[in-house]
PDB file of C-alpha atoms in Angstrom:
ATOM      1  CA  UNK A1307      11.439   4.901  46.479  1.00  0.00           C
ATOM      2  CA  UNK A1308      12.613   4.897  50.239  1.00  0.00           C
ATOM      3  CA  UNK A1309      11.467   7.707  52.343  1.00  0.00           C
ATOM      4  CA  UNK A1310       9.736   9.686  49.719  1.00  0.00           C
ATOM      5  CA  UNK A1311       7.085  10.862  52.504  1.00  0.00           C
ATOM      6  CA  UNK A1312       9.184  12.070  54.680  1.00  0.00           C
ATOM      7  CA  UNK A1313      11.060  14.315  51.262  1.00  0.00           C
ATOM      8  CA  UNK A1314       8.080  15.169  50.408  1.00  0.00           C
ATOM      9  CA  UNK A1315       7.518  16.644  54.187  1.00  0.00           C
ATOM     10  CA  UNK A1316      10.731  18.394  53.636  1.00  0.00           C
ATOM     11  CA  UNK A1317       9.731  20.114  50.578  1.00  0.00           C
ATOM     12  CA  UNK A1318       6.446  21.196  52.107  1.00  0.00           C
ATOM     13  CA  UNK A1319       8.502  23.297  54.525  1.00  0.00           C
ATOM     14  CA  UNK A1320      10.120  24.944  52.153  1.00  0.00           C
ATOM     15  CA  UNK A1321       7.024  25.635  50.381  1.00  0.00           C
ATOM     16  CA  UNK A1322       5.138  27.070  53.380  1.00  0.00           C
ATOM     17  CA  UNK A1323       8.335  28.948  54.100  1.00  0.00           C
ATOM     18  CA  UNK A1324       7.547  30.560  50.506  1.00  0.00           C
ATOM     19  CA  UNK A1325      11.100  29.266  49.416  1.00  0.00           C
ATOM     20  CA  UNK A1326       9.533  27.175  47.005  1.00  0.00           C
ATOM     21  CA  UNK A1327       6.413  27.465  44.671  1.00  0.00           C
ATOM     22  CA  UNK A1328       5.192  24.031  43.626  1.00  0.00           C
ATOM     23  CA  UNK A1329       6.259  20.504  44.775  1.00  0.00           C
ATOM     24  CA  UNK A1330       6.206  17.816  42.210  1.00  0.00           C
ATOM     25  CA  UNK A1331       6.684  14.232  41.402  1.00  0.00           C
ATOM     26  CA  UNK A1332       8.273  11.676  39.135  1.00  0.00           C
ATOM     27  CA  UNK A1333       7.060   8.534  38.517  1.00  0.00           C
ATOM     28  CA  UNK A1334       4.161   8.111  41.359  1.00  0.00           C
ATOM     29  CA  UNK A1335       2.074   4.999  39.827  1.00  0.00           C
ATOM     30  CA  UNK A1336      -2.074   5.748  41.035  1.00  0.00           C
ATOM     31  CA  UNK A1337      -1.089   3.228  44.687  1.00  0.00           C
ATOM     32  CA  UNK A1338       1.879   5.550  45.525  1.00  0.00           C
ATOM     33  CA  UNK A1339       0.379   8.625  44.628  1.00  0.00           C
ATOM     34  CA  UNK A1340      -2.765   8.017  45.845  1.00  0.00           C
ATOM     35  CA  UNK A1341      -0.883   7.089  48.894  1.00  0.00           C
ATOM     36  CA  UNK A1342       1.078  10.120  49.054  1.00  0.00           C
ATOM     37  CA  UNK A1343      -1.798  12.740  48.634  1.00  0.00           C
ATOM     38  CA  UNK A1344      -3.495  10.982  51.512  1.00  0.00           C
ATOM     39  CA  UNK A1345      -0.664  11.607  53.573  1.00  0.00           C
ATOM     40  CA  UNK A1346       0.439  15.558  53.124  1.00  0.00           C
ATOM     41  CA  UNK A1347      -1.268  18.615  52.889  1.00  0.00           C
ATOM     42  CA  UNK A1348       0.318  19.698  49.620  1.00  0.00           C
ATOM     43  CA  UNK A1349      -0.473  18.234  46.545  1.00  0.00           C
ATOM     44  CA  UNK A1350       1.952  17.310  44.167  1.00  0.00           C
ATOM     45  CA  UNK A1351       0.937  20.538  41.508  1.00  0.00           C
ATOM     46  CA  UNK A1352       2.842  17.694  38.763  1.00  0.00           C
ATOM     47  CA  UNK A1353       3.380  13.664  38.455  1.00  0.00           C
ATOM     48  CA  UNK A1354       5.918  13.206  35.691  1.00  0.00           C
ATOM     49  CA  UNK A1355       5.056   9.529  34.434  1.00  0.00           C
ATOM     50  CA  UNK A1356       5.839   7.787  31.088  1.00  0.00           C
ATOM     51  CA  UNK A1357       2.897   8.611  28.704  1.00  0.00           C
ATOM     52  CA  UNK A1358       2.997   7.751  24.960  1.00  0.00           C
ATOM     53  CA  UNK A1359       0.919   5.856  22.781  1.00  0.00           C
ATOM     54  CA  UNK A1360       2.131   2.501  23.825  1.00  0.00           C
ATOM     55  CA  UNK A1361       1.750   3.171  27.271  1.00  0.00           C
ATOM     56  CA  UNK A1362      -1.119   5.501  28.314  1.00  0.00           C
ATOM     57  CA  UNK A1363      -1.703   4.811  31.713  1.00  0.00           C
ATOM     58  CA  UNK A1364      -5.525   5.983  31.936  1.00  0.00           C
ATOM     59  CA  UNK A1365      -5.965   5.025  35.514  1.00  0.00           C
ATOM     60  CA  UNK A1366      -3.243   6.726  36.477  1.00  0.00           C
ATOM     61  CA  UNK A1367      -4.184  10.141  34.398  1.00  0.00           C
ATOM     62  CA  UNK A1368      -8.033   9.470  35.968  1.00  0.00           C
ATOM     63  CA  UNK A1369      -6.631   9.269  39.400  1.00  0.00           C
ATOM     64  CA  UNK A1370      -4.139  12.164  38.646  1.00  0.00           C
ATOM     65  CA  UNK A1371      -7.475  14.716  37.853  1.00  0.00           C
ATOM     66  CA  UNK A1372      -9.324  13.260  41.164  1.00  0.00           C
ATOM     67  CA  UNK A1373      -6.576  14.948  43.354  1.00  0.00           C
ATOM     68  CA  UNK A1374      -5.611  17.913  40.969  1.00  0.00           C
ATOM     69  CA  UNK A1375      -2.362  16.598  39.727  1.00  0.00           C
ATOM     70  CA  UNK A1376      -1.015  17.894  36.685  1.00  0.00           C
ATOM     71  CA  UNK A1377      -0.073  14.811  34.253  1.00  0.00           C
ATOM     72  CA  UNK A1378       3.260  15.284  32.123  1.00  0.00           C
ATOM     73  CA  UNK A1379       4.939  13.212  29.848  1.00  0.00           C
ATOM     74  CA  UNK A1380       8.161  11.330  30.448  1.00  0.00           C
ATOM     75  CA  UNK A1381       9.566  10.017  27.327  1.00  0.00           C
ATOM     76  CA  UNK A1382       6.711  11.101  24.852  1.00  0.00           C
ATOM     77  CA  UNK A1383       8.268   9.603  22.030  1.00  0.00           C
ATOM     78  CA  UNK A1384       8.298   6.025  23.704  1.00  0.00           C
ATOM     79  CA  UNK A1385      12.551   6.577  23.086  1.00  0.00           C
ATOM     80  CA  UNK A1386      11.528   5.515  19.812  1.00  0.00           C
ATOM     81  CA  UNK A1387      10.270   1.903  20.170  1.00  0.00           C
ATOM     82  CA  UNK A1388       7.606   0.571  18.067  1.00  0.00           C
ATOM     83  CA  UNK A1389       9.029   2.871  15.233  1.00  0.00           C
ATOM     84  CA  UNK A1390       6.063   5.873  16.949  1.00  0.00           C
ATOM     85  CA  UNK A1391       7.892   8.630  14.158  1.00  0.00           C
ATOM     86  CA  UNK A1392       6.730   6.192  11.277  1.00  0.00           C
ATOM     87  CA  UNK A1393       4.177   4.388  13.131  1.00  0.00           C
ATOM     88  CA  UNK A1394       1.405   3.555  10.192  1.00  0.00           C
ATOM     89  CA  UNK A1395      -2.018   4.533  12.649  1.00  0.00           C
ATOM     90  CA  UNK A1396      -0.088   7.539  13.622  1.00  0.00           C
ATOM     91  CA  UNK A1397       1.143   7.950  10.280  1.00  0.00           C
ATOM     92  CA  UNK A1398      -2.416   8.002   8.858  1.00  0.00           C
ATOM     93  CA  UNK A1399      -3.539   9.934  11.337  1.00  0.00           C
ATOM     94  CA  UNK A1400      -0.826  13.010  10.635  1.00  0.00           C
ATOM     95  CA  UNK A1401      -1.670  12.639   7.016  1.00  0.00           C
ATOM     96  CA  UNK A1402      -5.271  14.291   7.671  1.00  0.00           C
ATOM     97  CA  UNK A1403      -3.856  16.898   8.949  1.00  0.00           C
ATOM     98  CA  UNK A1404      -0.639  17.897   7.051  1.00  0.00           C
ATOM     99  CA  UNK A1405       1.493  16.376  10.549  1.00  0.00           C
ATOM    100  CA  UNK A1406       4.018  13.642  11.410  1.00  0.00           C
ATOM    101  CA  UNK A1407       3.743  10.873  13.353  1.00  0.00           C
ATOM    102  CA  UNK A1408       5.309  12.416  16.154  1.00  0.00           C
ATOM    103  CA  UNK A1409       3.071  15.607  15.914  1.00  0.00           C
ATOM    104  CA  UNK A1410       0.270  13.224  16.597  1.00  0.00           C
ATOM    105  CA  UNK A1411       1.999  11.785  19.201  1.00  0.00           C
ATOM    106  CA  UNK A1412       2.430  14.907  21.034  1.00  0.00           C
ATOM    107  CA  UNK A1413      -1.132  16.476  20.348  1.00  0.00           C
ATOM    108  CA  UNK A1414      -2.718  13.635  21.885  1.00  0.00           C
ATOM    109  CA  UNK A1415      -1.169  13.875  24.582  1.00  0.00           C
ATOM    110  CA  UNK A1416      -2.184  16.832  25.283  1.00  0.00           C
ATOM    111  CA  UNK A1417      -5.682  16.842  23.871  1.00  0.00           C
ATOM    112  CA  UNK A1418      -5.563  14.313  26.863  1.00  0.00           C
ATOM    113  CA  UNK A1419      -4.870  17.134  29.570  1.00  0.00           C
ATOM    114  CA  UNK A1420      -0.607  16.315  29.692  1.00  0.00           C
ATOM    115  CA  UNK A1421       2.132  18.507  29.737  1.00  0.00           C
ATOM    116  CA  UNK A1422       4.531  17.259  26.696  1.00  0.00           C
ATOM    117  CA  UNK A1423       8.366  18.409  26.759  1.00  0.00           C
ATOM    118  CA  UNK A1424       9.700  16.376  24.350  1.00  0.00           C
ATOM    119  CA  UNK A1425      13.612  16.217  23.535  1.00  0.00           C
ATOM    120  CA  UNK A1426      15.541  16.987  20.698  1.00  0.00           C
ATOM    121  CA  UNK A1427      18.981  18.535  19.777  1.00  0.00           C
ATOM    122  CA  UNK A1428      17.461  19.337  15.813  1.00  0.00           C
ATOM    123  CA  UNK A1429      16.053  22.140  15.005  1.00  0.00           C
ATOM    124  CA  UNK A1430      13.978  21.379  12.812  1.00  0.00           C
ATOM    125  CA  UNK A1431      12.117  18.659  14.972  1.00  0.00           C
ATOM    126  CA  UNK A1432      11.794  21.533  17.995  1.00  0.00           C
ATOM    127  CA  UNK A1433      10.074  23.246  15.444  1.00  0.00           C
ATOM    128  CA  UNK A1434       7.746  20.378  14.490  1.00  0.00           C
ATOM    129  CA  UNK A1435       7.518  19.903  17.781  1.00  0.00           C
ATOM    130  CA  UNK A1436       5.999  23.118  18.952  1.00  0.00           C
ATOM    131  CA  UNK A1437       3.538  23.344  15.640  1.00  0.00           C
ATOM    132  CA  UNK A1438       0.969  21.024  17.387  1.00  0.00           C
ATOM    133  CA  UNK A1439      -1.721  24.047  18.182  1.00  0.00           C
ATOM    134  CA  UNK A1440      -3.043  23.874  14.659  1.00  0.00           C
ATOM    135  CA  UNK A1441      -4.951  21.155  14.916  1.00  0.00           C
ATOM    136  CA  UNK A1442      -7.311  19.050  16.417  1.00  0.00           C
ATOM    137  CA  UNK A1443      -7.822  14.870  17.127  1.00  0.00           C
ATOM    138  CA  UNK A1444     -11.182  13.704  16.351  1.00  0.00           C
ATOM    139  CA  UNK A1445     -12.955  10.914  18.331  1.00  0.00           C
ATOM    140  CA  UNK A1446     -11.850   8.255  16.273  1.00  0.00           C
ATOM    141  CA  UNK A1447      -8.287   9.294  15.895  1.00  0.00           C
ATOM    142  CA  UNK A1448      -8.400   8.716  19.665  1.00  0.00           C
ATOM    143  CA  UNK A1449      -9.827   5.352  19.241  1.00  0.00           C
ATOM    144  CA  UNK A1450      -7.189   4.261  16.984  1.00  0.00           C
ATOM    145  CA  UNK A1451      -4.150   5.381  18.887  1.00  0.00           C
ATOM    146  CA  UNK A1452      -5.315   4.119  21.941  1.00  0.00           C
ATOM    147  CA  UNK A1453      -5.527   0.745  20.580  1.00  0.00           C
ATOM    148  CA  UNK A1454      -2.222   1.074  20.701  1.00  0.00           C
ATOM    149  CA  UNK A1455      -1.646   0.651  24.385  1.00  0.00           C
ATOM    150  CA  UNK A1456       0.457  -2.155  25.568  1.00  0.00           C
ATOM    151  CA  UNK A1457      -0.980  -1.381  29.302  1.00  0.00           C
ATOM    152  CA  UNK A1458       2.615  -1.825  30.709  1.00  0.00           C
ATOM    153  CA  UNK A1459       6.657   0.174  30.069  1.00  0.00           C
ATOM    154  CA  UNK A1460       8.968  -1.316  27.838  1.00  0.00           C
ATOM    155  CA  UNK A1461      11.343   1.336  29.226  1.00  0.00           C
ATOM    156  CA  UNK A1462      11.749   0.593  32.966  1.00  0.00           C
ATOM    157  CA  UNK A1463       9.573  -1.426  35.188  1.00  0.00           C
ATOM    158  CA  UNK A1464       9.171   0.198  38.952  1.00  0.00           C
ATOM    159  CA  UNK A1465       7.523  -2.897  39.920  1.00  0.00           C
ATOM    160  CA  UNK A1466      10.792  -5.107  39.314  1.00  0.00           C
ATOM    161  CA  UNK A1467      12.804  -5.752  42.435  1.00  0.00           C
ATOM    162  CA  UNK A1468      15.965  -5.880  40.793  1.00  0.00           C
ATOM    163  CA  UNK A1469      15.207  -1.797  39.381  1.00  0.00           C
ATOM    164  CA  UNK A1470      14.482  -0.637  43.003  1.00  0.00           C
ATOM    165  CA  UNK A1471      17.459  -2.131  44.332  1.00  0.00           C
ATOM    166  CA  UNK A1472      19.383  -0.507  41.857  1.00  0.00           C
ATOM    167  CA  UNK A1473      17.683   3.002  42.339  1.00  0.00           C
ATOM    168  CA  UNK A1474      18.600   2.398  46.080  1.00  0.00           C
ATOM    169  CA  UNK A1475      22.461   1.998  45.566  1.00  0.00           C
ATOM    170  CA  UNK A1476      22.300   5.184  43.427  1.00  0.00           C
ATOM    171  CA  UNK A1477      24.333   7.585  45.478  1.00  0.00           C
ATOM    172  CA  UNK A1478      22.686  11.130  44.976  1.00  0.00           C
ATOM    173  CA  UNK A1479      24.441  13.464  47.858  1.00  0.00           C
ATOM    174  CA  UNK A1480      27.143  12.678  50.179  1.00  0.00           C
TER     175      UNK A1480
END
């Protein structure tokens, strides 16, 4: 929000001054990135948007690949709404292949070209988490999670003029 041209500007000097080696984003829905990689010379080498089942955002990851953007997940797990680590489709799903719900959650993602960082403070789920590479979604897995798609966040809407206003009286240096 606000001047993020003219930031992004800023961080291109520092890039072409070598004092930086990528440039990135958060959040850029496909108008405002779209808009922003019309504008610069550098483009963004990530676009961290939220990207779970109930939420995939296709014309955003579509317009992401047209300008070489590198998709990755914000909030993977959906912060667990629509109960996604018991969820029964993704429940099924995981069954095939020996996984949990939130296994399947995280290898579709990236089946579908995004970066995944998921949090966790338990070992044992960082574990689950990284054993993802062992298997593979077929074509109608795909079909039934992304029937899951709400087509909007239940997390935070960017659109709402009450959130940007907020975002604006965030202080964030003096």
């Amino acid at each position: 929000m606000g001047d993020y041209i003219g930031a992004y500007k800023a961080m291109e000097e520092e890039y072409e001054k070598g004092r930086i080696r990528a440039i990135g984003v958060c959040n850029f829905y496909p108008e405002r990135l779209a808009d922003l990689c019309e504008t610069v010379s550098v483009i963004p080498a990530v676009n961290q948007v939220e990207l779970h089942p109930f939420f995939q955002q296709e014309k955003a990851l579509e317009l992401m690949k047209e300008y070489g953007v590198t998709p990755e997940a914000w909030r993977p797990f959906a912060e667990g709404m629509h109960g996604i680590f018991t969820h029964p489709v993704l429940t099924e799903i995981g069954k095939k292949y020996g996984k949990t719900a939130a296994q399947v959650a995280l290898r579709w993602n990236i089946e579908r070209g995004v970066i995944v960082i998921p949090k966790s403070t338990h070992i044992e789920r960082m574990e689950q988490n990284i054993d993802i590479w062992d298997f593979k979604l077929d074509k109608q897995d795909m079909k039934e999670i992304a029937k899951l798609d709400l087509g909007r966040s239940e997390i935070v809407n960017h659109y709402d003029p009450a959130f940007v206003k907020m975002l604006h009286s965030v202080k964030v240096h003096s």
